[in-house]
Coordinates of C-alpha atoms and ligand atoms in Angstrom, one line a residue:
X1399 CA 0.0 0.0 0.0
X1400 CA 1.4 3.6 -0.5
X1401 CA -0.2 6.6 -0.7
X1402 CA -1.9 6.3 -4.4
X1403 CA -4.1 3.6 -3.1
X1404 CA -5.6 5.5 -0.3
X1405 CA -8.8 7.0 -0.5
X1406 CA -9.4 10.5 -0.6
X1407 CA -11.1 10.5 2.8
X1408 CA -8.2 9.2 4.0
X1409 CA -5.9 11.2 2.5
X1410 CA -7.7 14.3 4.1
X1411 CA -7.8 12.7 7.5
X1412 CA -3.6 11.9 7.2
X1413 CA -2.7 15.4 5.8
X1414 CA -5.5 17.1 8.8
X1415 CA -3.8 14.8 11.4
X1416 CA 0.3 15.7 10.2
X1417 CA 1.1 11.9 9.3
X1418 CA 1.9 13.2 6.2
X1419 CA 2.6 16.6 4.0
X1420 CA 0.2 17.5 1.0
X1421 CA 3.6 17.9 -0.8
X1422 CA 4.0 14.0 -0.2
X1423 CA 1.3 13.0 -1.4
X1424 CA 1.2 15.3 -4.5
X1425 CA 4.8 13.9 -5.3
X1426 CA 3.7 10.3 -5.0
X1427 CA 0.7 10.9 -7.5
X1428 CA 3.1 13.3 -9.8
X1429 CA 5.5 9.9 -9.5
X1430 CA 3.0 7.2 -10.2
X1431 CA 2.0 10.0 -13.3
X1432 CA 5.3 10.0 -14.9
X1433 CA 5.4 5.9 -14.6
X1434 CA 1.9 5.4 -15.9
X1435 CA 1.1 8.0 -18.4
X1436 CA 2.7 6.7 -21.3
X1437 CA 0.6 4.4 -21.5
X1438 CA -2.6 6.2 -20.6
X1439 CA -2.4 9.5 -21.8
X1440 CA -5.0 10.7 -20.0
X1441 CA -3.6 14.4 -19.1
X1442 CA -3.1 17.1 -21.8
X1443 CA -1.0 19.2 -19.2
X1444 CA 1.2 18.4 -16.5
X1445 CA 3.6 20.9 -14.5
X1446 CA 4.9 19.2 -11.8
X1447 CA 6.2 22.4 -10.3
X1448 CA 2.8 24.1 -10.6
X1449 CA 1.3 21.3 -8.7
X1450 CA 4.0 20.9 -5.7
X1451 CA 3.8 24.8 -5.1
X1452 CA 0.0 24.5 -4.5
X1453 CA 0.5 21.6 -2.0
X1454 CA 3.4 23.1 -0.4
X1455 CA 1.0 26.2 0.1
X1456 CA -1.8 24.1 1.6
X1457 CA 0.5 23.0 4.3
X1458 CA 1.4 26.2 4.7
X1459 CA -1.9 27.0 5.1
X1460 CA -2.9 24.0 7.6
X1461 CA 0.6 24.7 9.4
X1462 CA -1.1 28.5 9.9
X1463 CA -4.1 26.7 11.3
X1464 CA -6.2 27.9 8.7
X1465 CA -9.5 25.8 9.0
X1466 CA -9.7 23.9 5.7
X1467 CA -12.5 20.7 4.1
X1468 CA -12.2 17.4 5.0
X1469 CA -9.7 17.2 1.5
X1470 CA -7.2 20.3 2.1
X1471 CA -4.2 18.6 0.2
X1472 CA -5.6 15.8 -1.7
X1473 CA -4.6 15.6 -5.4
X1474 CA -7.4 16.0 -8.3
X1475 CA -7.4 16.2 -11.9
X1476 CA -9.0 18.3 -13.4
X1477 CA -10.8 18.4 -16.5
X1478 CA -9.6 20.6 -19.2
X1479 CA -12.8 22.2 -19.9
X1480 CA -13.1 24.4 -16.7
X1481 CA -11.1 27.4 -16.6
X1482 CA -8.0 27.1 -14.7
X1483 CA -6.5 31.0 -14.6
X1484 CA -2.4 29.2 -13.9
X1485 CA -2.8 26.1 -16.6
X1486 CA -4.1 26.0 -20.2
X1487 CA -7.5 25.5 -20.8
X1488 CA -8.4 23.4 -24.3
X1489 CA -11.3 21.6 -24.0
X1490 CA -9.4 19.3 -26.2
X1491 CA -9.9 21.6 -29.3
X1492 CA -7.2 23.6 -31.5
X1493 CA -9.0 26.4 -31.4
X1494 CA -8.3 27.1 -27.9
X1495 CA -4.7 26.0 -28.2
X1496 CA -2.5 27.9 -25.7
X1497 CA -5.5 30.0 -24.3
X1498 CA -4.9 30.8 -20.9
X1499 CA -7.9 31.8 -18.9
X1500 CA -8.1 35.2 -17.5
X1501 CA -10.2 33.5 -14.4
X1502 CA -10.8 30.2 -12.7
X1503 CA -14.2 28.6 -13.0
X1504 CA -16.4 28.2 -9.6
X1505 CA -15.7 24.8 -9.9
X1506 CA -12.2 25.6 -9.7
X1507 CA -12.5 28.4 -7.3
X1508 CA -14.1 26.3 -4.8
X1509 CA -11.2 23.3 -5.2
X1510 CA -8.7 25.7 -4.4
X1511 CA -10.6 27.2 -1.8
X1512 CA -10.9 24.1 -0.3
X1513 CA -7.4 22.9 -0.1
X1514 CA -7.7 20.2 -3.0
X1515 CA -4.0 20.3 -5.4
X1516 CA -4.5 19.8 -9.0
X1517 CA -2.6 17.8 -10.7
X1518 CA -2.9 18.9 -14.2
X1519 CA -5.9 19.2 -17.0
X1520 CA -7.3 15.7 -18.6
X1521 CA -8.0 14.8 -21.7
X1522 CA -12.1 14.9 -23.3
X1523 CA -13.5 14.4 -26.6
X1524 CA -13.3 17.8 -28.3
X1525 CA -15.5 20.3 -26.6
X1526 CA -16.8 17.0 -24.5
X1527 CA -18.7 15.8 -27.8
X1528 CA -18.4 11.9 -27.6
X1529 CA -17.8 8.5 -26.2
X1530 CA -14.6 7.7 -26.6
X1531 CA -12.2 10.4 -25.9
X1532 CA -11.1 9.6 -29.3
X1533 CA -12.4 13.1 -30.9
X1534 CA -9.6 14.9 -28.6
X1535 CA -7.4 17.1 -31.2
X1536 CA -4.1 15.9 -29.4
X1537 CA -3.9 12.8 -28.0
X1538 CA -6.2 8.6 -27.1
X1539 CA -6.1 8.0 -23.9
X1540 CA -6.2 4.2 -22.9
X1541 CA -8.7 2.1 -20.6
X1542 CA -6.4 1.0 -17.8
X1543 CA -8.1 -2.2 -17.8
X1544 CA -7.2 -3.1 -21.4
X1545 CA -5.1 -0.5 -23.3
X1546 CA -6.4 -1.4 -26.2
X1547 CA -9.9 -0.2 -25.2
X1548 CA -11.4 3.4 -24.9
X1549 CA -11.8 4.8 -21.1
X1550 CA -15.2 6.1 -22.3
X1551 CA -15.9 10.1 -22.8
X1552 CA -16.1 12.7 -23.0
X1553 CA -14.8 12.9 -19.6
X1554 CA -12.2 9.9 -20.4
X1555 CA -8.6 11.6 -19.1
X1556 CA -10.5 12.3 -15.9
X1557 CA -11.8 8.3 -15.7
X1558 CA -8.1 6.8 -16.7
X1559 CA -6.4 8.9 -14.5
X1560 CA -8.5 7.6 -11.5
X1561 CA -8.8 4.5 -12.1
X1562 CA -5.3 4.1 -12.8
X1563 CA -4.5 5.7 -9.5
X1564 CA -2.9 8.9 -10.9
X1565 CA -5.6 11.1 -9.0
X1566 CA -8.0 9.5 -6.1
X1567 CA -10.3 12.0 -7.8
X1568 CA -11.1 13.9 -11.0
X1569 CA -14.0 16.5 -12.2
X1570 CA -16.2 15.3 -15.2
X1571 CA -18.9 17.4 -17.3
X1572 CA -21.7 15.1 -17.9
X1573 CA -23.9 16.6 -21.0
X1574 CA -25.7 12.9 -22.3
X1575 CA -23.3 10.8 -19.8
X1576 CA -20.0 11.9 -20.0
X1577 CA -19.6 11.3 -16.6
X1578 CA -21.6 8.0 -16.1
X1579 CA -20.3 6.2 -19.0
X1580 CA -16.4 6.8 -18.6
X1581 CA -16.7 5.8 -15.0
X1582 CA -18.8 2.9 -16.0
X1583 CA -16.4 1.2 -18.4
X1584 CA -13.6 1.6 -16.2
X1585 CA -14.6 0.3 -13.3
X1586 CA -15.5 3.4 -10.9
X1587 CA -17.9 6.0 -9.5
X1588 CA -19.1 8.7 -11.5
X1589 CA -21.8 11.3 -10.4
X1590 CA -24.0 13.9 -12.7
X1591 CA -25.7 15.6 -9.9
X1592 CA -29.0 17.3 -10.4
X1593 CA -28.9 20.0 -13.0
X1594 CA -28.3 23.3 -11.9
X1595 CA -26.6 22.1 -8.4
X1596 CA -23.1 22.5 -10.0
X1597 CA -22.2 25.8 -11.2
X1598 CA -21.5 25.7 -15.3
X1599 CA -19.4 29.1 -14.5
X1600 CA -16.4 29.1 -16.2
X1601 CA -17.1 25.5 -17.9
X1602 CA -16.7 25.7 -21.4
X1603 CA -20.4 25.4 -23.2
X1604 CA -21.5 22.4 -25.0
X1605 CA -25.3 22.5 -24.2
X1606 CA -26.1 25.1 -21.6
X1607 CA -29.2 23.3 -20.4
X1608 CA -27.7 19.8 -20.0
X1609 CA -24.3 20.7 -19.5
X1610 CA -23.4 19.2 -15.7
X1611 CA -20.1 19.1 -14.0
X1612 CA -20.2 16.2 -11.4
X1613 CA -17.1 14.0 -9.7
X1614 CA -15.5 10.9 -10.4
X1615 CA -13.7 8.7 -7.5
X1616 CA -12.7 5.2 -6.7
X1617 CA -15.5 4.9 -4.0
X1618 CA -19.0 6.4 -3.1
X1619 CA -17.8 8.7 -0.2
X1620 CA -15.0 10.2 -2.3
X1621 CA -17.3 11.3 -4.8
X1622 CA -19.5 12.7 -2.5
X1623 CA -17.3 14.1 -0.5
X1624 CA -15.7 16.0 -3.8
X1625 CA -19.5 17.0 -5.0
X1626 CA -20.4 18.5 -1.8
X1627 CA -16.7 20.7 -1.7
X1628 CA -17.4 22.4 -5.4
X1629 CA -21.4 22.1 -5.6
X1630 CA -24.0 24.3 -4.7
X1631 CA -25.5 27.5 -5.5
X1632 CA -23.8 29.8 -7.4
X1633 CA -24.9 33.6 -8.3
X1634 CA -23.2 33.5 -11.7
X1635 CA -24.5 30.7 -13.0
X1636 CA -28.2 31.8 -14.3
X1637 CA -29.7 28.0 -14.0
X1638 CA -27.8 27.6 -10.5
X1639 CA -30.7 26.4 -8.1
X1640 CA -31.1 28.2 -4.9
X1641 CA -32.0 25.3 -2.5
X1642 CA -30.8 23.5 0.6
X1643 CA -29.9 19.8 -0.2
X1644 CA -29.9 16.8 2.0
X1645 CA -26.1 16.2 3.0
X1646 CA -24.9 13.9 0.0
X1647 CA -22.0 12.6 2.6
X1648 CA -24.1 12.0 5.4
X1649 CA -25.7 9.9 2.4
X1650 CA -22.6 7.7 1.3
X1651 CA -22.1 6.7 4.9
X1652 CA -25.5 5.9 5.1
X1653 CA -25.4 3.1 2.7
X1654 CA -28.9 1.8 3.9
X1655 CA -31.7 0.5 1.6
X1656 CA -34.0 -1.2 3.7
X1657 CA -37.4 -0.2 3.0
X1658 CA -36.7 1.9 -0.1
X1659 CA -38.6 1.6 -3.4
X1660 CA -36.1 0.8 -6.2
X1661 CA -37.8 0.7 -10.1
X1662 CA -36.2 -1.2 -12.5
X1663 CA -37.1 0.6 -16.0
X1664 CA -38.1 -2.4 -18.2
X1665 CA -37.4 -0.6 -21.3
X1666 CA -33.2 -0.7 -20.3
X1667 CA -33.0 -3.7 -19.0
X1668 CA -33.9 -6.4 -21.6
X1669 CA -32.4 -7.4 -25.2
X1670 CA -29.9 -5.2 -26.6
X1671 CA -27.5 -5.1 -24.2
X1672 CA -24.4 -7.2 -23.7
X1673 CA -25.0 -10.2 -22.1
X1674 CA -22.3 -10.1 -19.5
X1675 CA -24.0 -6.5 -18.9
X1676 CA -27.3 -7.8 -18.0
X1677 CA -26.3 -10.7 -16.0
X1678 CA -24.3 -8.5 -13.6
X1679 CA -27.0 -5.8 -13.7
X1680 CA -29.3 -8.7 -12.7
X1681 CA -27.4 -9.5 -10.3
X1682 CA -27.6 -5.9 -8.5
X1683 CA -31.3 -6.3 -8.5
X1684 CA -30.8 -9.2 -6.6
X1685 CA -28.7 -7.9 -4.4
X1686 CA -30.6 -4.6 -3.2
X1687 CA -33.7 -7.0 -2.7
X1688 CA -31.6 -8.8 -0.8
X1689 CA -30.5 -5.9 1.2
X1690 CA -34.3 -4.9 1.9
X1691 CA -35.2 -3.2 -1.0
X1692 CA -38.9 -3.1 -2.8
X1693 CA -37.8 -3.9 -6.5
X1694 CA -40.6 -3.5 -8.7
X1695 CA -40.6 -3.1 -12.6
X1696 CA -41.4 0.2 -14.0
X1697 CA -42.0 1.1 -17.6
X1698 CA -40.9 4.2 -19.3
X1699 CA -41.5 3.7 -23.3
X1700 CA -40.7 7.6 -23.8
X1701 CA -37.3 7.0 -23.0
X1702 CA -37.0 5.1 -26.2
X1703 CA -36.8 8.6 -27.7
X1704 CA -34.5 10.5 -25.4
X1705 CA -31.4 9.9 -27.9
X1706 CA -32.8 11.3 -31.5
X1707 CA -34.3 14.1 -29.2
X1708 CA -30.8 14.5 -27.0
X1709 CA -29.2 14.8 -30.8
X1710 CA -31.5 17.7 -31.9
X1711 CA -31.1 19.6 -28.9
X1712 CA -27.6 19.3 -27.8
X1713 CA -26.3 19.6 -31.3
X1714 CA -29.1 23.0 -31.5
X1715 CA -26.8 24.5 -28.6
X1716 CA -23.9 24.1 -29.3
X1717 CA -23.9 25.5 -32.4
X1718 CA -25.0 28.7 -30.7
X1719 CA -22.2 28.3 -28.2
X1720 CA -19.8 27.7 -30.7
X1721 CA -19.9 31.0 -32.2
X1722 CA -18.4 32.3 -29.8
X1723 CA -15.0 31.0 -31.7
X1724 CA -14.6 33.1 -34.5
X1725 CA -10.7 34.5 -34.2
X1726 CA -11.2 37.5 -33.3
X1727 CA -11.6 37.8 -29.8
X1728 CA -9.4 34.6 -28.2
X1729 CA -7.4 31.4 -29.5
X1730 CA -6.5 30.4 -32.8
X1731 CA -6.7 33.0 -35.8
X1732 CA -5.8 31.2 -39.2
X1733 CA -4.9 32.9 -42.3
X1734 CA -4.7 36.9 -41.5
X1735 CA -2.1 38.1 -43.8
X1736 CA -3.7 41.5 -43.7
X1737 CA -5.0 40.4 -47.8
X1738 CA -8.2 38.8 -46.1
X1739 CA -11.0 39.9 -44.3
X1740 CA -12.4 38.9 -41.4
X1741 CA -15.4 36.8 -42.6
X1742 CA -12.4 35.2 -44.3
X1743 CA -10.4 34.4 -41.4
X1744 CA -13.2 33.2 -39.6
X1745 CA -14.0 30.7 -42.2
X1746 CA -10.4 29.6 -42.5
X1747 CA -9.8 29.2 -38.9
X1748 CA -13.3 27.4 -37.8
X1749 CA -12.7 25.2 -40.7
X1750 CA -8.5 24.5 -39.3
X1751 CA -9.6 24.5 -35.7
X1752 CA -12.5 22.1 -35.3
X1753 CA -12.7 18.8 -35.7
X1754 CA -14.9 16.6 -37.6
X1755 CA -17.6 15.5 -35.1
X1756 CA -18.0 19.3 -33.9
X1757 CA -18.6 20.3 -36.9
X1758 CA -20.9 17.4 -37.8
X1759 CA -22.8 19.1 -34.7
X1760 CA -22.6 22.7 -35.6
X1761 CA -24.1 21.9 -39.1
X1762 CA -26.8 19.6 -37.6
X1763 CA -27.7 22.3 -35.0
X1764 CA -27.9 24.7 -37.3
X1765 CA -30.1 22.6 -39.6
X1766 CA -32.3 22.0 -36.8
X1767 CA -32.8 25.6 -35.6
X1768 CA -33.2 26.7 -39.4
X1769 CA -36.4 28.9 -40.0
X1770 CA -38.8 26.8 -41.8
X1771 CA -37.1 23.8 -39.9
X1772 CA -37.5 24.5 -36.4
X1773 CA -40.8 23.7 -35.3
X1774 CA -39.8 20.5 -37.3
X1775 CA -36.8 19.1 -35.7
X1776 CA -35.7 21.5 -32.2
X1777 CA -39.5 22.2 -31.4
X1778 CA -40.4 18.5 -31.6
X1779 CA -37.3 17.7 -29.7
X1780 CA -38.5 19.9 -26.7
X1781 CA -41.7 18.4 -26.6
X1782 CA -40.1 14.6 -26.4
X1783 CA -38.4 16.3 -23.7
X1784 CA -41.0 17.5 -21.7
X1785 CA -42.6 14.3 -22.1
X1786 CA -39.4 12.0 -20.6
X1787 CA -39.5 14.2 -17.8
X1788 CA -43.1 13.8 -16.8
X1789 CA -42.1 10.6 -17.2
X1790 CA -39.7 10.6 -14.5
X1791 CA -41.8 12.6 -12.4
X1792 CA -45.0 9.8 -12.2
X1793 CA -42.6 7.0 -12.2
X1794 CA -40.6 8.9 -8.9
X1795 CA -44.1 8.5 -7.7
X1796 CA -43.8 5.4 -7.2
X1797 CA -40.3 4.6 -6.7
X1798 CA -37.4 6.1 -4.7
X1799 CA -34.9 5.7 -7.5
X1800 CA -34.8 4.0 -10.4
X1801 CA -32.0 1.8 -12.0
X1802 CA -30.5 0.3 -15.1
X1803 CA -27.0 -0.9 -16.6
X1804 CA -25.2 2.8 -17.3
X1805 CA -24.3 1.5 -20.5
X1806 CA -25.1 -1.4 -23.0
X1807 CA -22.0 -2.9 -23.4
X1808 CA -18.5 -2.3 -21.7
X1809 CA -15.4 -0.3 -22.8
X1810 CA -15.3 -0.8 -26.8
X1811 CA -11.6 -1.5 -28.4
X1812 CA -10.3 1.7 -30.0
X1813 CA -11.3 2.7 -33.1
X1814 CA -14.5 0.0 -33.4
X1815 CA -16.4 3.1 -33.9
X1816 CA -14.6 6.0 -34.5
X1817 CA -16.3 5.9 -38.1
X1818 CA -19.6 5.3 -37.0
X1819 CA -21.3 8.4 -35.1
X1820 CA -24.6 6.3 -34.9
X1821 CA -22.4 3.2 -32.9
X1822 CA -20.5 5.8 -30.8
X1823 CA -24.2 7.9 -30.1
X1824 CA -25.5 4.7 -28.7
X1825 CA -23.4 4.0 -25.6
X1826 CA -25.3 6.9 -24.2
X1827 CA -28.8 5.1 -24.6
X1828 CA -29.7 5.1 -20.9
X1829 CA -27.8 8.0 -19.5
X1830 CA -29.2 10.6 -21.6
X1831 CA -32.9 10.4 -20.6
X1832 CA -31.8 11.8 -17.1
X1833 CA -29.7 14.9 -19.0
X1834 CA -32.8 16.1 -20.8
X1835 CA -35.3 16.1 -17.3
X1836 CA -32.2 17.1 -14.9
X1837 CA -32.8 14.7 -12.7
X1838 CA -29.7 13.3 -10.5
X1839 CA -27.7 10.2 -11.5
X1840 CA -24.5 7.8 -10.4
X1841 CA -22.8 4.6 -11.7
X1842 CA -21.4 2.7 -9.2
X1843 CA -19.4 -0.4 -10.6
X1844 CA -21.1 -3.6 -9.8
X1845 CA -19.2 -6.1 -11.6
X1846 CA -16.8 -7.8 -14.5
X1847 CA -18.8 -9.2 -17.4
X1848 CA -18.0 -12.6 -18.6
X1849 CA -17.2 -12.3 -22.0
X1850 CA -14.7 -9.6 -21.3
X1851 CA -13.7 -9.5 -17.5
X1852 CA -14.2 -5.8 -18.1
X1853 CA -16.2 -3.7 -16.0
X1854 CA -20.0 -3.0 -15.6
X1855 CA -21.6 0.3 -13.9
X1856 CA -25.0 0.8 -12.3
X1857 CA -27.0 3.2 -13.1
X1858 CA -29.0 5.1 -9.7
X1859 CA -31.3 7.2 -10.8
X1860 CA -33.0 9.7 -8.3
X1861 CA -35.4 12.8 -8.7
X1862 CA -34.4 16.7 -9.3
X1863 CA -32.5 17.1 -5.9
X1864 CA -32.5 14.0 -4.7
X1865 CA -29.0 13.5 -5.0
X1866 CA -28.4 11.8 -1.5
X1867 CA -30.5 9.4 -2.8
X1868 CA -28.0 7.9 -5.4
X1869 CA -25.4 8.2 -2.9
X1870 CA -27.4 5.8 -0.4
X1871 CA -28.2 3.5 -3.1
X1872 CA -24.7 3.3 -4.7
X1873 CA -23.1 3.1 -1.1
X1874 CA -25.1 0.1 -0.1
X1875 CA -24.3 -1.3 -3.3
X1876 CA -20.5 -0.9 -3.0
X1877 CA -20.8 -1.9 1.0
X1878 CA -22.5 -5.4 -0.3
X1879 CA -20.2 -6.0 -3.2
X1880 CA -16.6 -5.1 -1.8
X1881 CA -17.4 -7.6 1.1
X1882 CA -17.4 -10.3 -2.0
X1883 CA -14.4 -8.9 -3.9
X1884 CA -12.2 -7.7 -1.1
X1885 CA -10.5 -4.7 -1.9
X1886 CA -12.8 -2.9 -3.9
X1887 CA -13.4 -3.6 -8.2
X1888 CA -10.2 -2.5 -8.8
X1889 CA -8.5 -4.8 -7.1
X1890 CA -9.5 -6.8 -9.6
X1891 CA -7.6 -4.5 -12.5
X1892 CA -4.4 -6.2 -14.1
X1893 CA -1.7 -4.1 -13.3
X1894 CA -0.3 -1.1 -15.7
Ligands
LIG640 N1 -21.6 11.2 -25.8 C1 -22.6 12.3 -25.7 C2 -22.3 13.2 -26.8 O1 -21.4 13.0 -27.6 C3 -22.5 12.9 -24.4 C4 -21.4 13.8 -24.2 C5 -21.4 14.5 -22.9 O2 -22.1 14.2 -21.9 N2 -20.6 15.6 -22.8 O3 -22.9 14.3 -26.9

């Protein structure tokens, strides 16, 4: 055991207690980094200087007796679509090459503020558009589990880097699942909290009214313990909600589902799936009943629809976002010679500086919004979408949570379907119903599938600001399942 395997909580409690210095333990994770990371690649920036200054001023801090959170000095990576004001901020795109923030995102803000050291910015599919992580413009990064696989995406630098012990924790943006997924196919917990109860400040936009930042960790209480430090409301974020929420910690350690009322949506949990997916998913039914639960099946046949309707409106948004980029106010500028004008160098640079699947997007979005087109494609889009979440809302009448597999099959080998946007759109088929109603949802690993021996994630699903709820669930879940596999899922990983 050294200090990469420990948990974040721990981590906190050892730095709070003086066993050891928050440089330490930065160093050992900047040390396991430069061991792993040629094989992972899942950071796009790394300065190990940067990093060991920040630590060595939380201890000064601590030593000052400044009263810090439970993770003052705990390492994190970060994903490179928040705005970090001292590191550069891509979002994995050449048209923010070298652009250096002039501020720090409240996610960001409230990391620092809270003691945690980051490590450096991860790696996401361009503008977090993706499955893969293979539409980054710079670099794969590999599934720990099997290099030859994708660590899922968008979020996918932030997934590999925990699970391959780089970072007990990492920040994710999860738009149609880019939280969910990554952490389901490698084999650890991913949260998208409720919409609006992470601040989008300072987050790069994809789709403003999905767009959800949310934590990653190697165990239930970690996560929560990282969504309570940088959640919450925040006056510059316009959709920010202004709410008290049940303690999401107090939830993890709760880890108790006697007597709760768990739905099992019987429109994600039959044919089409792997089979190694379902059996383990099956298996977690099992379990919670086992553990007290009321499992009863509910159906949701609107759901069905979430993923053309997710691919009107999220594609609709970001192609307002996106024109933002045009080469004259910040990053790249492509082709002015002083012989061109600027229409011209806007054309030259969009057309240099995004990638293929963005602009697939921008020219869908901009279909879809089209006059003459609207009511059409967006407008019918929005109507789907008010119908999945009254969906949501009479089956939470029922149930406590709801659950599924988070994704239909596990970590796909690289490449498989880089070509195919209709294959890669799929492995979001039962995270993005929860993006377009907002509601709260986790995968929490419960299992290696047969076929494969790779990983499988549970999705918990919970109402608009029910958050803790997800955190019970997936605790009891991980409680149950770690007794049987000793050591956590991980464990379980062959070694890098
Ligand atoms: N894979 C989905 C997409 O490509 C979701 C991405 C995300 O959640 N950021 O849009």
């Amino acid at each position: 055991m050294s200090l990469i395997h420990n948990t974040a909580a721990e981590l906190g409690a050892m730095i709070a207690a003086g066993e050891v210095s928050a440089a330490e333990v930065a160093g050992a994770h900047l040390d396991r980094m430069a061991e792993v990371e040629p094989k992972v690649g899942a950071f796009l920036h790394v300065d190990r200087e940067t990093t060991l200054e920040q630590a060595r001023a939380v201890d000064a801090r601590l030593q000052a007796g400044e009263k810090l959170g439970p993770l003052a000095g705990v390492p994190i990576a970060h994903k490179d679509i928040f705005a970090t004001r001292d590191m550069p901020t891509t979002a994995a795109s050449k048209i923010l090459e070298g652009w250096h923030p002039p501020y720090d995102a409240t996610v960001t803000r409230r990391l620092r503020e809270a003691g945690l050291v980051i490590l450096g910015k991860t790696n996401l599919d361009e503008f977090a558009m993706g499955s893969s992580t293979e539409n980054s413009a710079y670099q794969l990064t590999h599934n720990p589990w099997d290099l030859t696989r994708v660590p899922g995406g968008s979020s996918g630098g932030s997934s590999a880097a925990v699970a391959s012990y780089e970072a007990p924790l990492s920040t994710g943006t999860d738009t149609g699942g880019s939280i969910r997924q990554p952490a389901a196919v490698t084999g650890i917990v991913g949260m998208k909290p409720t919409y609006g109860g992470s601040s989008r400040y300072g987050l790069i936009a994809f789709a403003s009214s999905l767009d959800t930042p949310g934590p990653f960790a190697r165990t239930v209480l970690d996560a929560a313990m990282l969504q309570e430090t940088f959640s919450g409301y925040d006056p510059m974020d316009s959709t920010s909600i202004d709410a008290p929420v049940p303690s999401v910690v107090e939830a993890a350690r709760n880890a108790d589902v006697s007597g709760m009322r768990i739905g099992v949506i019987r429109e994600f949990a039959g044919e089409g799936a792997q089979p190694g997916v379902l059996a383990r998913f099956n298996e977690a039914v099992q379990l919670l009943e086992s553990l007290g639960a009321k499992v009863v099946e509910v159906s949701c046949p609107s759901f069905e629809t979430a993923l053309p309707a997710y691919y009107l409106i999220a594609p609709s948004e970001c192609s307002s976002n996106l024109a933002r980029f045009d080469a004259m106010r910040y990053g790249l500028r492509v082709g002015d010679d002083g012989t061109r004008s600027a229409e011209e160098v806007m054309a030259l640079t969009r057309a240099a500086g995004f990638g293929p699947e963005v602009k697939r997007r921008i020219m869908l979005g901009t279909y879809a919004l089209s006059s003459g087109y609207y009511d059409a494609y967006y407008g019918q889009a929005q109507k789907v979408r008010t119908v999945i979440s009254r969906e949501f809302e009479a089956a939470f009448h029922q149930v406590d949570v709801l659950i599924s597999p988070t994704t239909p099959t596990t970590a796909f080998p690289i490449g498989e379907r880089a070509d195919d946007p209709m294959a890669m759109y799929l492995a979001d088929l039962y995270t993005i119903p929860s993006n377009l109603s907002g509601n709260a949802a986790m995968s929490v690993p419960c299992g290696l599938a047969d076929e494969d021996g790779l990983p499988v994630g549970l999705q918990i699903m919970a109402p608009v600001l029910g958050d803790d709820r997800c955190y019970r669930v997936g605790a009891a879940v991980e409680k149950a399942l770690e007794s049987r596999w000793g050591g956590g899922l991980l464990a379980k990983a062959p070694a890098l």
